[in-house]
């Protein structure tokens, strides 16, 4: 038997943090299209069930079109069972709002206790956790050791420094509970680790990256169950990937050499992807990095491009030692202060630009 484990689809996100209005609308639609493509993949590859481990949607208000498209896929594929566990972003029961009949192949969990469903060769058990039940959740879990057990939860590991807004899942407390596969949601990157001698836990990550904190391959996990043994494979599936690329420069590099250095990092990047350049290294005091030129150079090659200047200003303090100009006096004054070198360099750079009459806003 074959299943799909996905999570954190965040459908109907506005997608406006980086993109212009037209791009944001397109990406908003692409999130739902990727969900639809995933269901089609499931149909074409004999997937028996799809496990959605939370955050199917992104907020409490969901457009009717988005709800209809999600429900339509469930209704169009009665051969696939959908197991949906709400996450911390899922604040409404989308199936109960304007839906006449909940499809028989759609199954939900509650926060009132553990709920179990039998799906051919496996038992799928889940609970929506909150501040009231999270501490007793592990003790209340009772599974039959003779079954092949999949457990669904949405929350953050106690040792993972990541997103806020979800309850902490203590995986240590779930050891020895006869779990074969712990299907988790909330962490937006793929994580696959051993839970105990018997089972594993897995975050499939999000289905599509929405911001530059979600770079790399995104997709879902395919589970194959044979004779009680679960094997899994991560399937990259996002329409677009996000790339955060560090380009290190030296003080002797002009803008053309900087562009060439950036070019070397993106030769294999797909034109439909999103790219953020971070320029690091050192540059001369009077050498301003032309960020706009770098963005313009690449913006027609990719869906979206942005760039941040994280370079450090190289200050030759000796050259100002006997300089009697206002610049020299200013540099010597800052140099005498009890500040770290990076702070001194920033102050000197802004001060000299002001002295030279440049706009420092």
PDB file of C-alpha atoms in Angstrom, residues 103-349:
ATOM      1  CA  UNK A 103     -17.117  13.335   1.238  1.00  0.00           C
ATOM      2  CA  UNK A 104     -16.920   9.848   2.695  1.00  0.00           C
ATOM      3  CA  UNK A 105     -13.207   9.684   1.868  1.00  0.00           C
ATOM      4  CA  UNK A 106     -12.409  12.737   4.035  1.00  0.00           C
ATOM      5  CA  UNK A 107     -11.442  12.055   7.657  1.00  0.00           C
ATOM      6  CA  UNK A 108     -10.604  14.479  10.464  1.00  0.00           C
ATOM      7  CA  UNK A 109      -9.222  14.432  13.995  1.00  0.00           C
ATOM      8  CA  UNK A 110     -10.177  16.452  17.079  1.00  0.00           C
ATOM      9  CA  UNK A 111      -8.520  17.931  20.154  1.00  0.00           C
ATOM     10  CA  UNK A 112     -10.712  15.840  22.492  1.00  0.00           C
ATOM     11  CA  UNK A 113      -8.524  12.755  22.364  1.00  0.00           C
ATOM     12  CA  UNK A 114      -6.813  10.318  20.054  1.00  0.00           C
ATOM     13  CA  UNK A 115      -8.825   9.202  17.011  1.00  0.00           C
ATOM     14  CA  UNK A 116      -7.873   6.118  14.991  1.00  0.00           C
ATOM     15  CA  UNK A 117      -8.790   5.013  11.461  1.00  0.00           C
ATOM     16  CA  UNK A 118      -7.982   1.705   9.815  1.00  0.00           C
ATOM     17  CA  UNK A 119      -6.799   2.050   6.230  1.00  0.00           C
ATOM     18  CA  UNK A 120      -6.132  -1.411   4.811  1.00  0.00           C
ATOM     19  CA  UNK A 121      -2.758  -2.449   6.264  1.00  0.00           C
ATOM     20  CA  UNK A 122      -2.212   0.443   8.672  1.00  0.00           C
ATOM     21  CA  UNK A 123      -3.881   2.186  11.588  1.00  0.00           C
ATOM     22  CA  UNK A 124      -3.716   5.983  11.387  1.00  0.00           C
ATOM     23  CA  UNK A 125      -4.047   7.761  14.727  1.00  0.00           C
ATOM     24  CA  UNK A 126      -4.006  11.477  15.399  1.00  0.00           C
ATOM     25  CA  UNK A 127      -4.898  14.317  17.718  1.00  0.00           C
ATOM     26  CA  UNK A 128      -5.031  18.080  17.354  1.00  0.00           C
ATOM     27  CA  UNK A 129      -2.866  19.338  20.183  1.00  0.00           C
ATOM     28  CA  UNK A 130      -3.270  22.567  22.134  1.00  0.00           C
ATOM     29  CA  UNK A 131      -2.141  24.088  25.422  1.00  0.00           C
ATOM     30  CA  UNK A 132      -4.722  22.067  27.353  1.00  0.00           C
ATOM     31  CA  UNK A 133      -3.923  18.581  26.066  1.00  0.00           C
ATOM     32  CA  UNK A 134      -0.291  18.660  24.967  1.00  0.00           C
ATOM     33  CA  UNK A 135       1.196  17.683  28.328  1.00  0.00           C
ATOM     34  CA  UNK A 136      -0.969  14.554  28.704  1.00  0.00           C
ATOM     35  CA  UNK A 137      -1.028  13.635  25.024  1.00  0.00           C
ATOM     36  CA  UNK A 138       1.792  11.022  25.133  1.00  0.00           C
ATOM     37  CA  UNK A 139       0.416   9.207  28.184  1.00  0.00           C
ATOM     38  CA  UNK A 140      -3.030   8.936  26.583  1.00  0.00           C
ATOM     39  CA  UNK A 141      -1.721   7.296  23.414  1.00  0.00           C
ATOM     40  CA  UNK A 142      -2.451   3.546  23.427  1.00  0.00           C
ATOM     41  CA  UNK A 143      -1.570   1.583  20.287  1.00  0.00           C
ATOM     42  CA  UNK A 144      -1.714  -2.123  19.506  1.00  0.00           C
ATOM     43  CA  UNK A 145       1.830  -3.417  19.051  1.00  0.00           C
ATOM     44  CA  UNK A 146       0.578  -5.913  16.452  1.00  0.00           C
ATOM     45  CA  UNK A 147      -0.603  -3.167  14.095  1.00  0.00           C
ATOM     46  CA  UNK A 148       1.408  -1.063  11.690  1.00  0.00           C
ATOM     47  CA  UNK A 149       0.904   2.309  13.351  1.00  0.00           C
ATOM     48  CA  UNK A 150       1.089   5.771  11.805  1.00  0.00           C
ATOM     49  CA  UNK A 151       0.590   8.687  14.195  1.00  0.00           C
ATOM     50  CA  UNK A 152      -0.198  12.220  12.978  1.00  0.00           C
ATOM     51  CA  UNK A 153       0.600  15.400  14.951  1.00  0.00           C
ATOM     52  CA  UNK A 154       1.231  19.060  14.205  1.00  0.00           C
ATOM     53  CA  UNK A 155       3.759  20.871  16.377  1.00  0.00           C
ATOM     54  CA  UNK A 156       7.352  21.834  16.953  1.00  0.00           C
ATOM     55  CA  UNK A 157      10.103  19.690  18.391  1.00  0.00           C
ATOM     56  CA  UNK A 158      11.420  20.912  21.715  1.00  0.00           C
ATOM     57  CA  UNK A 159      14.992  21.111  20.393  1.00  0.00           C
ATOM     58  CA  UNK A 160      14.140  22.836  17.098  1.00  0.00           C
ATOM     59  CA  UNK A 161      14.687  26.599  17.008  1.00  0.00           C
ATOM     60  CA  UNK A 162      12.079  27.429  14.423  1.00  0.00           C
ATOM     61  CA  UNK A 163       8.603  28.802  13.981  1.00  0.00           C
ATOM     62  CA  UNK A 164       6.389  30.071  16.760  1.00  0.00           C
ATOM     63  CA  UNK A 165       2.692  29.511  17.202  1.00  0.00           C
ATOM     64  CA  UNK A 166       2.505  25.746  17.687  1.00  0.00           C
ATOM     65  CA  UNK A 167       2.706  23.496  20.707  1.00  0.00           C
ATOM     66  CA  UNK A 168       5.892  21.615  21.527  1.00  0.00           C
ATOM     67  CA  UNK A 169       5.976  17.905  20.678  1.00  0.00           C
ATOM     68  CA  UNK A 170       8.166  15.941  23.048  1.00  0.00           C
ATOM     69  CA  UNK A 171       9.324  13.104  20.809  1.00  0.00           C
ATOM     70  CA  UNK A 172      11.165  11.509  23.734  1.00  0.00           C
ATOM     71  CA  UNK A 173       7.828  10.956  25.487  1.00  0.00           C
ATOM     72  CA  UNK A 174       6.540   9.124  22.389  1.00  0.00           C
ATOM     73  CA  UNK A 175       9.278   6.504  22.417  1.00  0.00           C
ATOM     74  CA  UNK A 176       8.170   2.953  23.169  1.00  0.00           C
ATOM     75  CA  UNK A 177       4.584   3.670  22.076  1.00  0.00           C
ATOM     76  CA  UNK A 178       4.628   1.189  19.144  1.00  0.00           C
ATOM     77  CA  UNK A 179       4.777   3.973  16.554  1.00  0.00           C
ATOM     78  CA  UNK A 180       6.116   2.874  13.181  1.00  0.00           C
ATOM     79  CA  UNK A 181       5.905   6.276  11.487  1.00  0.00           C
ATOM     80  CA  UNK A 182       5.260   9.608  13.224  1.00  0.00           C
ATOM     81  CA  UNK A 183       3.849  11.937  10.547  1.00  0.00           C
ATOM     82  CA  UNK A 184       4.501  15.480  11.715  1.00  0.00           C
ATOM     83  CA  UNK A 185       3.785  18.974  10.450  1.00  0.00           C
ATOM     84  CA  UNK A 186       4.863  22.538  11.300  1.00  0.00           C
ATOM     85  CA  UNK A 187       8.600  22.570  10.486  1.00  0.00           C
ATOM     86  CA  UNK A 188       8.970  23.786   6.916  1.00  0.00           C
ATOM     87  CA  UNK A 189      11.941  21.644   5.945  1.00  0.00           C
ATOM     88  CA  UNK A 190      12.304  17.909   5.407  1.00  0.00           C
ATOM     89  CA  UNK A 191      13.483  16.085   8.543  1.00  0.00           C
ATOM     90  CA  UNK A 192      13.675  12.302   8.888  1.00  0.00           C
ATOM     91  CA  UNK A 193      15.021  10.813  12.124  1.00  0.00           C
ATOM     92  CA  UNK A 194      14.848   7.652  14.184  1.00  0.00           C
ATOM     93  CA  UNK A 195      12.250   7.863  16.949  1.00  0.00           C
ATOM     94  CA  UNK A 196      13.137   4.657  18.783  1.00  0.00           C
ATOM     95  CA  UNK A 197      14.126   1.075  17.986  1.00  0.00           C
ATOM     96  CA  UNK A 198      10.845   0.536  16.176  1.00  0.00           C
ATOM     97  CA  UNK A 199       9.832   3.744  14.452  1.00  0.00           C
ATOM     98  CA  UNK A 200      10.854   7.019  12.821  1.00  0.00           C
ATOM     99  CA  UNK A 201       9.503  10.554  12.795  1.00  0.00           C
ATOM    100  CA  UNK A 202       9.285  12.793   9.765  1.00  0.00           C
ATOM    101  CA  UNK A 203       8.519  16.378   8.810  1.00  0.00           C
ATOM    102  CA  UNK A 204       7.897  16.483   5.049  1.00  0.00           C
ATOM    103  CA  UNK A 205       8.398  20.266   5.007  1.00  0.00           C
ATOM    104  CA  UNK A 206       6.143  22.632   3.115  1.00  0.00           C
ATOM    105  CA  UNK A 207       4.824  21.840  -0.353  1.00  0.00           C
ATOM    106  CA  UNK A 208       5.947  25.179  -1.846  1.00  0.00           C
ATOM    107  CA  UNK A 209       8.468  27.645  -0.450  1.00  0.00           C
ATOM    108  CA  UNK A 210       6.836  31.021   0.210  1.00  0.00           C
ATOM    109  CA  UNK A 211       9.775  33.077   1.507  1.00  0.00           C
ATOM    110  CA  UNK A 212      13.554  33.015   1.589  1.00  0.00           C
ATOM    111  CA  UNK A 213      13.468  31.211   4.931  1.00  0.00           C
ATOM    112  CA  UNK A 214      12.130  28.248   2.927  1.00  0.00           C
ATOM    113  CA  UNK A 215      14.869  27.658   0.369  1.00  0.00           C
ATOM    114  CA  UNK A 216      15.740  24.439  -1.423  1.00  0.00           C
ATOM    115  CA  UNK A 217      13.643  21.472  -2.494  1.00  0.00           C
ATOM    116  CA  UNK A 218      10.078  21.346  -1.195  1.00  0.00           C
ATOM    117  CA  UNK A 219       7.554  18.569  -1.631  1.00  0.00           C
ATOM    118  CA  UNK A 220       6.046  15.566   0.129  1.00  0.00           C
ATOM    119  CA  UNK A 221       6.940  12.071   1.335  1.00  0.00           C
ATOM    120  CA  UNK A 222       5.733   8.851  -0.283  1.00  0.00           C
ATOM    121  CA  UNK A 223       5.288   5.893   2.073  1.00  0.00           C
ATOM    122  CA  UNK A 224       5.243   2.289   0.902  1.00  0.00           C
ATOM    123  CA  UNK A 225       3.874  -0.283   3.346  1.00  0.00           C
ATOM    124  CA  UNK A 226       4.725  -3.919   2.701  1.00  0.00           C
ATOM    125  CA  UNK A 227       4.390  -6.753   5.237  1.00  0.00           C
ATOM    126  CA  UNK A 228       4.155  -4.243   8.072  1.00  0.00           C
ATOM    127  CA  UNK A 229       7.325  -2.410   7.091  1.00  0.00           C
ATOM    128  CA  UNK A 230       7.172   1.250   6.084  1.00  0.00           C
ATOM    129  CA  UNK A 231       9.727   2.675   3.665  1.00  0.00           C
ATOM    130  CA  UNK A 232       9.698   6.311   2.595  1.00  0.00           C
ATOM    131  CA  UNK A 233      11.040   8.674  -0.057  1.00  0.00           C
ATOM    132  CA  UNK A 234      11.025  12.459  -0.212  1.00  0.00           C
ATOM    133  CA  UNK A 235       9.634  13.736  -3.534  1.00  0.00           C
ATOM    134  CA  UNK A 236      10.657  17.285  -4.589  1.00  0.00           C
ATOM    135  CA  UNK A 237       7.500  18.729  -6.092  1.00  0.00           C
ATOM    136  CA  UNK A 238       7.383  22.529  -5.857  1.00  0.00           C
ATOM    137  CA  UNK A 239       6.791  24.518  -9.013  1.00  0.00           C
ATOM    138  CA  UNK A 240       9.455  27.049  -8.009  1.00  0.00           C
ATOM    139  CA  UNK A 241      12.484  26.857  -5.713  1.00  0.00           C
ATOM    140  CA  UNK A 242      13.874  29.699  -3.644  1.00  0.00           C
ATOM    141  CA  UNK A 243      17.629  30.250  -3.523  1.00  0.00           C
ATOM    142  CA  UNK A 244      19.623  32.312  -1.041  1.00  0.00           C
ATOM    143  CA  UNK A 245      23.078  32.810  -2.555  1.00  0.00           C
ATOM    144  CA  UNK A 246      26.057  34.346  -0.762  1.00  0.00           C
ATOM    145  CA  UNK A 247      28.495  36.131  -3.062  1.00  0.00           C
ATOM    146  CA  UNK A 248      31.760  36.989  -1.358  1.00  0.00           C
ATOM    147  CA  UNK A 249      33.683  39.963  -2.750  1.00  0.00           C
ATOM    148  CA  UNK A 250      37.080  41.508  -2.081  1.00  0.00           C
ATOM    149  CA  UNK A 251      38.011  45.166  -1.935  1.00  0.00           C
ATOM    150  CA  UNK A 252      39.622  45.105  -5.391  1.00  0.00           C
ATOM    151  CA  UNK A 253      36.493  43.810  -7.180  1.00  0.00           C
ATOM    152  CA  UNK A 254      34.506  46.280  -9.275  1.00  0.00           C
ATOM    153  CA  UNK A 255      30.823  45.835 -10.146  1.00  0.00           C
ATOM    154  CA  UNK A 256      31.591  43.827 -13.294  1.00  0.00           C
ATOM    155  CA  UNK A 257      33.645  41.294 -11.357  1.00  0.00           C
ATOM    156  CA  UNK A 258      30.919  41.174  -8.719  1.00  0.00           C
ATOM    157  CA  UNK A 259      28.331  40.430 -11.401  1.00  0.00           C
ATOM    158  CA  UNK A 260      30.544  37.666 -12.795  1.00  0.00           C
ATOM    159  CA  UNK A 261      30.975  36.169  -9.327  1.00  0.00           C
ATOM    160  CA  UNK A 262      27.194  36.151  -8.859  1.00  0.00           C
ATOM    161  CA  UNK A 263      26.745  34.691 -12.339  1.00  0.00           C
ATOM    162  CA  UNK A 264      28.903  31.695 -11.411  1.00  0.00           C
ATOM    163  CA  UNK A 265      26.415  30.731  -8.689  1.00  0.00           C
ATOM    164  CA  UNK A 266      23.265  30.746 -10.828  1.00  0.00           C
ATOM    165  CA  UNK A 267      24.275  28.858 -13.963  1.00  0.00           C
ATOM    166  CA  UNK A 268      22.123  25.890 -12.885  1.00  0.00           C
ATOM    167  CA  UNK A 269      19.234  27.863 -11.359  1.00  0.00           C
ATOM    168  CA  UNK A 270      15.953  27.477 -13.222  1.00  0.00           C
ATOM    169  CA  UNK A 271      14.514  30.615 -14.793  1.00  0.00           C
ATOM    170  CA  UNK A 272      11.185  30.144 -12.962  1.00  0.00           C
ATOM    171  CA  UNK A 273      12.860  30.261  -9.524  1.00  0.00           C
ATOM    172  CA  UNK A 274      13.280  33.070  -6.966  1.00  0.00           C
ATOM    173  CA  UNK A 275      16.779  34.272  -6.052  1.00  0.00           C
ATOM    174  CA  UNK A 276      18.147  36.348  -3.186  1.00  0.00           C
ATOM    175  CA  UNK A 277      21.779  37.443  -3.385  1.00  0.00           C
ATOM    176  CA  UNK A 278      23.635  38.369  -0.203  1.00  0.00           C
ATOM    177  CA  UNK A 279      26.880  40.199  -0.946  1.00  0.00           C
ATOM    178  CA  UNK A 280      29.500  39.681   1.768  1.00  0.00           C
ATOM    179  CA  UNK A 281      33.209  40.388   2.120  1.00  0.00           C
ATOM    180  CA  UNK A 282      35.030  43.709   2.091  1.00  0.00           C
ATOM    181  CA  UNK A 283      34.950  46.838  -0.043  1.00  0.00           C
ATOM    182  CA  UNK A 284      36.795  50.142  -0.029  1.00  0.00           C
ATOM    183  CA  UNK A 285      35.389  53.104   1.875  1.00  0.00           C
ATOM    184  CA  UNK A 286      34.598  55.087  -1.271  1.00  0.00           C
ATOM    185  CA  UNK A 287      33.367  52.106  -3.289  1.00  0.00           C
ATOM    186  CA  UNK A 288      29.572  51.917  -3.075  1.00  0.00           C
ATOM    187  CA  UNK A 289      28.040  48.598  -4.103  1.00  0.00           C
ATOM    188  CA  UNK A 290      25.522  49.129  -6.914  1.00  0.00           C
ATOM    189  CA  UNK A 291      22.714  46.869  -5.681  1.00  0.00           C
ATOM    190  CA  UNK A 292      20.192  48.110  -8.240  1.00  0.00           C
ATOM    191  CA  UNK A 293      22.488  47.289 -11.137  1.00  0.00           C
ATOM    192  CA  UNK A 294      22.963  43.765  -9.826  1.00  0.00           C
ATOM    193  CA  UNK A 295      19.196  43.259  -9.480  1.00  0.00           C
ATOM    194  CA  UNK A 296      18.539  44.675 -12.962  1.00  0.00           C
ATOM    195  CA  UNK A 297      21.221  42.418 -14.415  1.00  0.00           C
ATOM    196  CA  UNK A 298      19.401  39.281 -13.236  1.00  0.00           C
ATOM    197  CA  UNK A 299      15.727  40.247 -12.897  1.00  0.00           C
ATOM    198  CA  UNK A 300      14.810  39.219 -16.446  1.00  0.00           C
ATOM    199  CA  UNK A 301      16.393  35.787 -16.022  1.00  0.00           C
ATOM    200  CA  UNK A 302      14.402  34.669 -12.976  1.00  0.00           C
ATOM    201  CA  UNK A 303      10.857  34.975 -11.635  1.00  0.00           C
ATOM    202  CA  UNK A 304      12.062  37.228  -8.814  1.00  0.00           C
ATOM    203  CA  UNK A 305      15.412  38.672  -7.696  1.00  0.00           C
ATOM    204  CA  UNK A 306      16.474  40.674  -4.662  1.00  0.00           C
ATOM    205  CA  UNK A 307      19.871  41.574  -3.232  1.00  0.00           C
ATOM    206  CA  UNK A 308      21.255  42.617   0.157  1.00  0.00           C
ATOM    207  CA  UNK A 309      24.570  44.349   0.824  1.00  0.00           C
ATOM    208  CA  UNK A 310      26.231  42.697   3.837  1.00  0.00           C
ATOM    209  CA  UNK A 311      29.769  43.783   3.013  1.00  0.00           C
ATOM    210  CA  UNK A 312      32.124  45.339   5.553  1.00  0.00           C
ATOM    211  CA  UNK A 313      33.845  48.613   4.797  1.00  0.00           C
ATOM    212  CA  UNK A 314      37.634  48.343   4.652  1.00  0.00           C
ATOM    213  CA  UNK A 315      39.094  51.349   6.497  1.00  0.00           C
ATOM    214  CA  UNK A 316      42.775  52.245   6.096  1.00  0.00           C
ATOM    215  CA  UNK A 317      43.157  54.205   9.327  1.00  0.00           C
ATOM    216  CA  UNK A 318      46.838  55.003   8.669  1.00  0.00           C
ATOM    217  CA  UNK A 319      45.897  57.015   5.592  1.00  0.00           C
ATOM    218  CA  UNK A 320      43.866  59.381   7.799  1.00  0.00           C
ATOM    219  CA  UNK A 321      46.483  59.709  10.574  1.00  0.00           C
ATOM    220  CA  UNK A 322      47.799  63.079   9.357  1.00  0.00           C
ATOM    221  CA  UNK A 323      44.858  64.146   7.219  1.00  0.00           C
ATOM    222  CA  UNK A 324      43.943  67.696   8.348  1.00  0.00           C
ATOM    223  CA  UNK A 325      40.624  67.716   6.511  1.00  0.00           C
ATOM    224  CA  UNK A 326      37.214  67.318   8.149  1.00  0.00           C
ATOM    225  CA  UNK A 327      37.220  63.696   6.992  1.00  0.00           C
ATOM    226  CA  UNK A 328      40.490  63.046   8.781  1.00  0.00           C
ATOM    227  CA  UNK A 329      39.264  64.649  12.012  1.00  0.00           C
ATOM    228  CA  UNK A 330      36.059  62.625  11.850  1.00  0.00           C
ATOM    229  CA  UNK A 331      37.832  59.301  11.219  1.00  0.00           C
ATOM    230  CA  UNK A 332      40.280  59.884  14.085  1.00  0.00           C
ATOM    231  CA  UNK A 333      37.423  60.812  16.419  1.00  0.00           C
ATOM    232  CA  UNK A 334      35.460  57.636  15.641  1.00  0.00           C
ATOM    233  CA  UNK A 335      38.603  55.508  15.811  1.00  0.00           C
ATOM    234  CA  UNK A 336      39.246  56.698  19.376  1.00  0.00           C
ATOM    235  CA  UNK A 337      35.827  55.540  20.584  1.00  0.00           C
ATOM    236  CA  UNK A 338      35.258  52.310  22.513  1.00  0.00           C
ATOM    237  CA  UNK A 339      33.347  50.546  19.733  1.00  0.00           C
ATOM    238  CA  UNK A 340      33.786  47.319  17.804  1.00  0.00           C
ATOM    239  CA  UNK A 341      35.409  47.557  14.382  1.00  0.00           C
ATOM    240  CA  UNK A 342      32.241  46.845  12.401  1.00  0.00           C
ATOM    241  CA  UNK A 343      30.358  49.633  14.173  1.00  0.00           C
ATOM    242  CA  UNK A 344      33.252  52.059  13.640  1.00  0.00           C
ATOM    243  CA  UNK A 345      33.352  51.216   9.934  1.00  0.00           C
ATOM    244  CA  UNK A 346      29.609  51.811   9.525  1.00  0.00           C
ATOM    245  CA  UNK A 347      29.753  55.143  11.364  1.00  0.00           C
ATOM    246  CA  UNK A 348      32.754  56.296   9.342  1.00  0.00           C
ATOM    247  CA  UNK A 349      31.121  55.281   6.067  1.00  0.00           C
TER     248      UNK A 349
END
